XYZ file of N, CA and C in Angstrom:
396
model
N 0.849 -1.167 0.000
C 0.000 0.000 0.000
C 0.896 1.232 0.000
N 0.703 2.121 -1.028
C 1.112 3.587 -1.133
C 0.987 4.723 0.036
N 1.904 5.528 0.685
C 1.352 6.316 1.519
C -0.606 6.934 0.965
N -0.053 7.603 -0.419
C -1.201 8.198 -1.223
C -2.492 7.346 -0.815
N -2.711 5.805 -0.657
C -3.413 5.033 -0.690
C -3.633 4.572 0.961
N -2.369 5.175 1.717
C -2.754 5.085 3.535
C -3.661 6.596 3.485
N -3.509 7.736 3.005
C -4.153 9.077 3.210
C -5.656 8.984 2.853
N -5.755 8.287 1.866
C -7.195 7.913 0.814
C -8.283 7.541 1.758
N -7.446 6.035 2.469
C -8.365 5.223 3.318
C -8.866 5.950 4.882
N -7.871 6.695 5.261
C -8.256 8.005 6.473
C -8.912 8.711 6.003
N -8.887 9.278 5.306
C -9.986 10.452 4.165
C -11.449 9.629 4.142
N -11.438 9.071 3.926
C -12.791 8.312 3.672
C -13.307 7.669 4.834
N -13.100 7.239 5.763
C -13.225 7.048 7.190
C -13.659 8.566 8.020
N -12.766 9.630 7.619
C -12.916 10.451 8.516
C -14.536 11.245 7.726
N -14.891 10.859 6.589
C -16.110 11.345 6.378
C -16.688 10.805 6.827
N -16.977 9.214 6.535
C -17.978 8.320 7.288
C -18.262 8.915 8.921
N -17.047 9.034 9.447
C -17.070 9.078 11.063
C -17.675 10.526 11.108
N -17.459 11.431 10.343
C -18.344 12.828 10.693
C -19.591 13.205 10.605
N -20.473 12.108 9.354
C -21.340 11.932 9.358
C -22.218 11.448 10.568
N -21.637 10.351 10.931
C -22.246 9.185 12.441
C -21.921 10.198 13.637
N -20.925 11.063 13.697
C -20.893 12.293 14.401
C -22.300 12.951 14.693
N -22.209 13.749 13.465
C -23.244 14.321 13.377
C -24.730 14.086 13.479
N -25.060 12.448 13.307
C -25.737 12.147 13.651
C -25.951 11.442 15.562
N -24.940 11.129 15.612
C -25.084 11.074 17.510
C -25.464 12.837 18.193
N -24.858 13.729 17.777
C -25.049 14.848 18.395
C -26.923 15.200 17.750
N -27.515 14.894 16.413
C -28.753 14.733 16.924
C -29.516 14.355 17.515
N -29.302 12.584 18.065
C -29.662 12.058 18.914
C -29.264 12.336 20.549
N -28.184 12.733 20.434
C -27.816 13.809 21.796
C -29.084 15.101 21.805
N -29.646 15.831 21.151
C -30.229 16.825 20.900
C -32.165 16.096 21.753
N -32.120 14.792 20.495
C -33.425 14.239 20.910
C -33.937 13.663 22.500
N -32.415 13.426 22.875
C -32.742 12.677 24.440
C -32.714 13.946 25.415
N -32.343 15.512 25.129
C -32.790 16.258 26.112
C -33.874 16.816 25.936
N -34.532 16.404 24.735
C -35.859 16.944 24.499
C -36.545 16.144 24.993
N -36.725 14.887 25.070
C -37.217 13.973 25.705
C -36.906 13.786 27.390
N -35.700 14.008 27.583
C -35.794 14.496 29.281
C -36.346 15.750 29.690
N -36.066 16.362 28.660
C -37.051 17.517 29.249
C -39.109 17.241 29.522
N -39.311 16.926 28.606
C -40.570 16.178 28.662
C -41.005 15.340 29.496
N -39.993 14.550 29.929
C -39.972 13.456 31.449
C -40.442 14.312 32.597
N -39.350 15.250 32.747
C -39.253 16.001 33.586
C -40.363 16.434 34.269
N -40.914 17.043 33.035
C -42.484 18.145 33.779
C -43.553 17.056 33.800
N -43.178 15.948 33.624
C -44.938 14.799 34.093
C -44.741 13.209 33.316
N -43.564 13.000 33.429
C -43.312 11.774 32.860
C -43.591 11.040 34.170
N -43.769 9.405 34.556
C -43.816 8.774 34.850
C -42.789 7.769 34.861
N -42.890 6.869 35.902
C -41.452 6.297 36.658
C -41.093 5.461 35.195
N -41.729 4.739 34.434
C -41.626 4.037 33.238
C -40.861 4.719 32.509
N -41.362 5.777 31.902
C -41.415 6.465 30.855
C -39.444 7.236 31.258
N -39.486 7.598 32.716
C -38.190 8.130 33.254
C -36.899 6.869 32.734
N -37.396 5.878 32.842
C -37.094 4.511 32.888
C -36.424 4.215 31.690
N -36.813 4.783 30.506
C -36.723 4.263 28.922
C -36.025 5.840 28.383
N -36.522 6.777 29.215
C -35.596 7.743 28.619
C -34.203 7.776 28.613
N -33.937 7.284 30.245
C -32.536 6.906 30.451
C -31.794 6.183 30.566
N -32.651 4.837 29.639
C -31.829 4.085 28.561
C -31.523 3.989 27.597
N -32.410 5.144 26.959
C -32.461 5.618 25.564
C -31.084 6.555 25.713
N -31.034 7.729 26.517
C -29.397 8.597 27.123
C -28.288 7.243 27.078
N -28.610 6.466 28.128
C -27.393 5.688 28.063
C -26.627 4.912 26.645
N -27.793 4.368 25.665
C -27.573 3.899 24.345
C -26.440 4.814 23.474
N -27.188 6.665 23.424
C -26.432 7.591 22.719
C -25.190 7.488 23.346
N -24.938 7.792 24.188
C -23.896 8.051 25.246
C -22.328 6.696 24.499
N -23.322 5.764 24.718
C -22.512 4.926 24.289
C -21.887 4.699 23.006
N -22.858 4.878 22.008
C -22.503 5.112 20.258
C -21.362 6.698 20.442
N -21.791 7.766 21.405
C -20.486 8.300 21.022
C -19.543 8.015 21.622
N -19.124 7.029 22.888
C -17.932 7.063 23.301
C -17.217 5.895 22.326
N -18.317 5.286 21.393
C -17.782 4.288 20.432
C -17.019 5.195 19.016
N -17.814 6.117 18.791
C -17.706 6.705 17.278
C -16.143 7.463 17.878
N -15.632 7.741 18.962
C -14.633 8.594 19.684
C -13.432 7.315 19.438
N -14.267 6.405 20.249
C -12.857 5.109 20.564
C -12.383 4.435 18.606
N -13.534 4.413 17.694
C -13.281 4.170 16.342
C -12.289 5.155 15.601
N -12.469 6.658 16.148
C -11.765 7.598 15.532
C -10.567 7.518 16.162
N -10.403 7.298 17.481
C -8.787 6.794 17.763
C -8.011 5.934 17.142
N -8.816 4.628 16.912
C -8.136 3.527 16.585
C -8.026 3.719 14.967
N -8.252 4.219 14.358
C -8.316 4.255 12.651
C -7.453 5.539 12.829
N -7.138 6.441 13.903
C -6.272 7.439 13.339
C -4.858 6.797 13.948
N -4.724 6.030 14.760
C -3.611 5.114 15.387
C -2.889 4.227 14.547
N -4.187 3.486 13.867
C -3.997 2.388 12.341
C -3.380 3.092 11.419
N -3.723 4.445 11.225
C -2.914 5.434 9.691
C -1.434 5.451 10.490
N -0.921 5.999 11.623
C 0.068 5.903 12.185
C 0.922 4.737 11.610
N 0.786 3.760 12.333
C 1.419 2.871 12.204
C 1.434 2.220 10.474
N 0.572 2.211 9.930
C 0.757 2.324 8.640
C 1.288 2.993 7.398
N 1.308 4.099 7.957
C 2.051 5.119 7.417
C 4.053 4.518 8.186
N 4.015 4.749 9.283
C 5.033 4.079 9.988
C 5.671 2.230 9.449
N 4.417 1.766 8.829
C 5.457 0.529 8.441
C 5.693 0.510 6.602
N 4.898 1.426 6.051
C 6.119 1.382 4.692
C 6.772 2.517 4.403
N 7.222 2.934 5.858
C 8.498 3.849 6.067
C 8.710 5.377 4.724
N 7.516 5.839 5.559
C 7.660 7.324 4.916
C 8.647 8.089 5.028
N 8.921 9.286 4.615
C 10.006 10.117 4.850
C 9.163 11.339 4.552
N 7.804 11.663 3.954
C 7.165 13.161 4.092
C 7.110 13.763 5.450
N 7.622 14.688 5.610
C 7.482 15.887 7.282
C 6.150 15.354 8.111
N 4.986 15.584 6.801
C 3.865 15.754 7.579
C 3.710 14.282 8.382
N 3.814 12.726 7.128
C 3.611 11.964 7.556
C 4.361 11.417 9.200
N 5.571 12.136 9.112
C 6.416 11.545 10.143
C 5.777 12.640 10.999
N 5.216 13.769 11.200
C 4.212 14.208 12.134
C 3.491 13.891 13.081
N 2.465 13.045 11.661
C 1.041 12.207 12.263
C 2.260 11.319 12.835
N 2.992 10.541 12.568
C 3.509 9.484 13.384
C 3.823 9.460 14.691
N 4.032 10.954 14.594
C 4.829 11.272 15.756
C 3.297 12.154 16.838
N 2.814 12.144 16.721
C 0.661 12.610 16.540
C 0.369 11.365 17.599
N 0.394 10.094 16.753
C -0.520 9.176 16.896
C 0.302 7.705 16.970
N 0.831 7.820 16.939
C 1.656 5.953 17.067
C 2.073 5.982 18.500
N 1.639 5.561 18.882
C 1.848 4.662 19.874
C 2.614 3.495 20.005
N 3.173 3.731 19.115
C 4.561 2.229 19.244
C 3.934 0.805 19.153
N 2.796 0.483 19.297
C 2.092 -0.775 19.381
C 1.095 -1.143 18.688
N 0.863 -1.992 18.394
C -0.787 -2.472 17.707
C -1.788 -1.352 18.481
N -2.880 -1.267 17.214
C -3.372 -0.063 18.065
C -5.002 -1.164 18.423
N -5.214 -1.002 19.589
C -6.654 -1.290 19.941
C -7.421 -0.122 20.563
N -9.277 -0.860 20.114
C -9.682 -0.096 20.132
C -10.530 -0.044 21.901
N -10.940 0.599 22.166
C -11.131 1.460 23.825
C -12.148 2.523 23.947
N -12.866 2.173 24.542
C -14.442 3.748 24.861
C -13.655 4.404 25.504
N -12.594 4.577 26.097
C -12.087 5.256 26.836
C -10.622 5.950 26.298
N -10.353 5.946 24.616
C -8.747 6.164 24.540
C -8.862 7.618 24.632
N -9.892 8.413 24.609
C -9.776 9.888 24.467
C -10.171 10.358 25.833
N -9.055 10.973 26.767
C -10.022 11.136 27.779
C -10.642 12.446 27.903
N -10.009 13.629 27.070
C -11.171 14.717 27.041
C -12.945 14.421 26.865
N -12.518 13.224 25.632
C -13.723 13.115 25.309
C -14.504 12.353 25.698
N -13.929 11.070 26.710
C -14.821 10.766 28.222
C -15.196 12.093 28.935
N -14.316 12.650 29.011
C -14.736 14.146 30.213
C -16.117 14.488 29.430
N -16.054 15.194 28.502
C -17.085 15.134 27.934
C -18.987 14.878 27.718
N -18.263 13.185 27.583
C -19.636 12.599 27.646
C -19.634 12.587 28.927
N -19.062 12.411 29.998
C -19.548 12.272 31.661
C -20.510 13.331 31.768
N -20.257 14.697 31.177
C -20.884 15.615 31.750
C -22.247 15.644 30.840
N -22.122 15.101 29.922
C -23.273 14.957 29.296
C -24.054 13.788 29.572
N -23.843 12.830 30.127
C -24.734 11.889 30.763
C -25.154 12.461 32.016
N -24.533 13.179 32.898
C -25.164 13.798 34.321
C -26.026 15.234 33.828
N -26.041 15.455 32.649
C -27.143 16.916 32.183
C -28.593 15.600 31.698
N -27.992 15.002 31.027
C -29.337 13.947 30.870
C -29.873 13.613 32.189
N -29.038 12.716 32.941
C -29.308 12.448 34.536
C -30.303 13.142 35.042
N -29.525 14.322 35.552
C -30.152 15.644 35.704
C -31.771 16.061 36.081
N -31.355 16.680 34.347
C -32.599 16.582 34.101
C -34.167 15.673 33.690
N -34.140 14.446 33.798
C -34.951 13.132 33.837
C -35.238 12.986 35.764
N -34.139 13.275 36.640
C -34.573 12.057 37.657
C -34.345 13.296 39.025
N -34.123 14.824 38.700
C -34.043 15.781 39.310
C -35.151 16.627 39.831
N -35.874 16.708 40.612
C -37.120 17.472 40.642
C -36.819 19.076 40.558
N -37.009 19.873 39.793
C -36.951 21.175 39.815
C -37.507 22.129 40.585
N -37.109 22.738 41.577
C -37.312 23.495 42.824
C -37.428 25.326 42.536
């Protein structure tokens, strides 16, 4: 495989992944509309399914986060084993390699655990919080 042909396959991944982005942050959008709705007269059920419905999103993004690590880790090391010599590439290498097989982890980004934590306790929150 060609560097040209390691850049191609990140390129095309990183659209896919912005798309599924963009679509978790709507479904992020739908579950506070729906906790909000809990909120003012939902029922213990209904509290019940909302914030498993939160926990589901929650999870697709700490997945779509841990996928974008590991495919930008994979260009690393790929780029790293048919031994580039472009600036930029030895960059990203120096970016993202980790010296090892890269696996994948809900947890390799930890801003972006920080993140979702705080966005699962605004869901929380607001579903199981009585407003005073």
């Amino acid at each position: 495989m060609s560097e040209f042909e390691v850049w191609s396959v990140l390129t095309s991944f990183m659209i896919s992944n912005a798309i599924y982005t963009a679509a978790t942050f709507f479904m992020v959008w739908v579950a506070f509309r729906a906790a909000n709705q809990v909120a003012s007269g939902g029922n213990l059920l209904m509290k019940v399914l909302v914030t498993l419905f939160a926990f589901g999103i929650i999870f697709n993004g700490l997945t779509v986060s841990g996928n974008l690590m590991l495919n930008l880790e994979s260009t690393a090391l790929s780029l790293q084993m048919i031994g580039t010599e472009n600036p930029n590439a030895l960059r990203f290498i120096a970016g993202y390699g980790s010296g090892g097989q890269p696996a994948f982890s809900l947890f390799s980004n930890p801003v972006n655990v920080g993140w979702w934590a705080v966005i699962t306790l605004m869901l929380l929150n607001s579903v199981w919080i009585k407003k005073g």
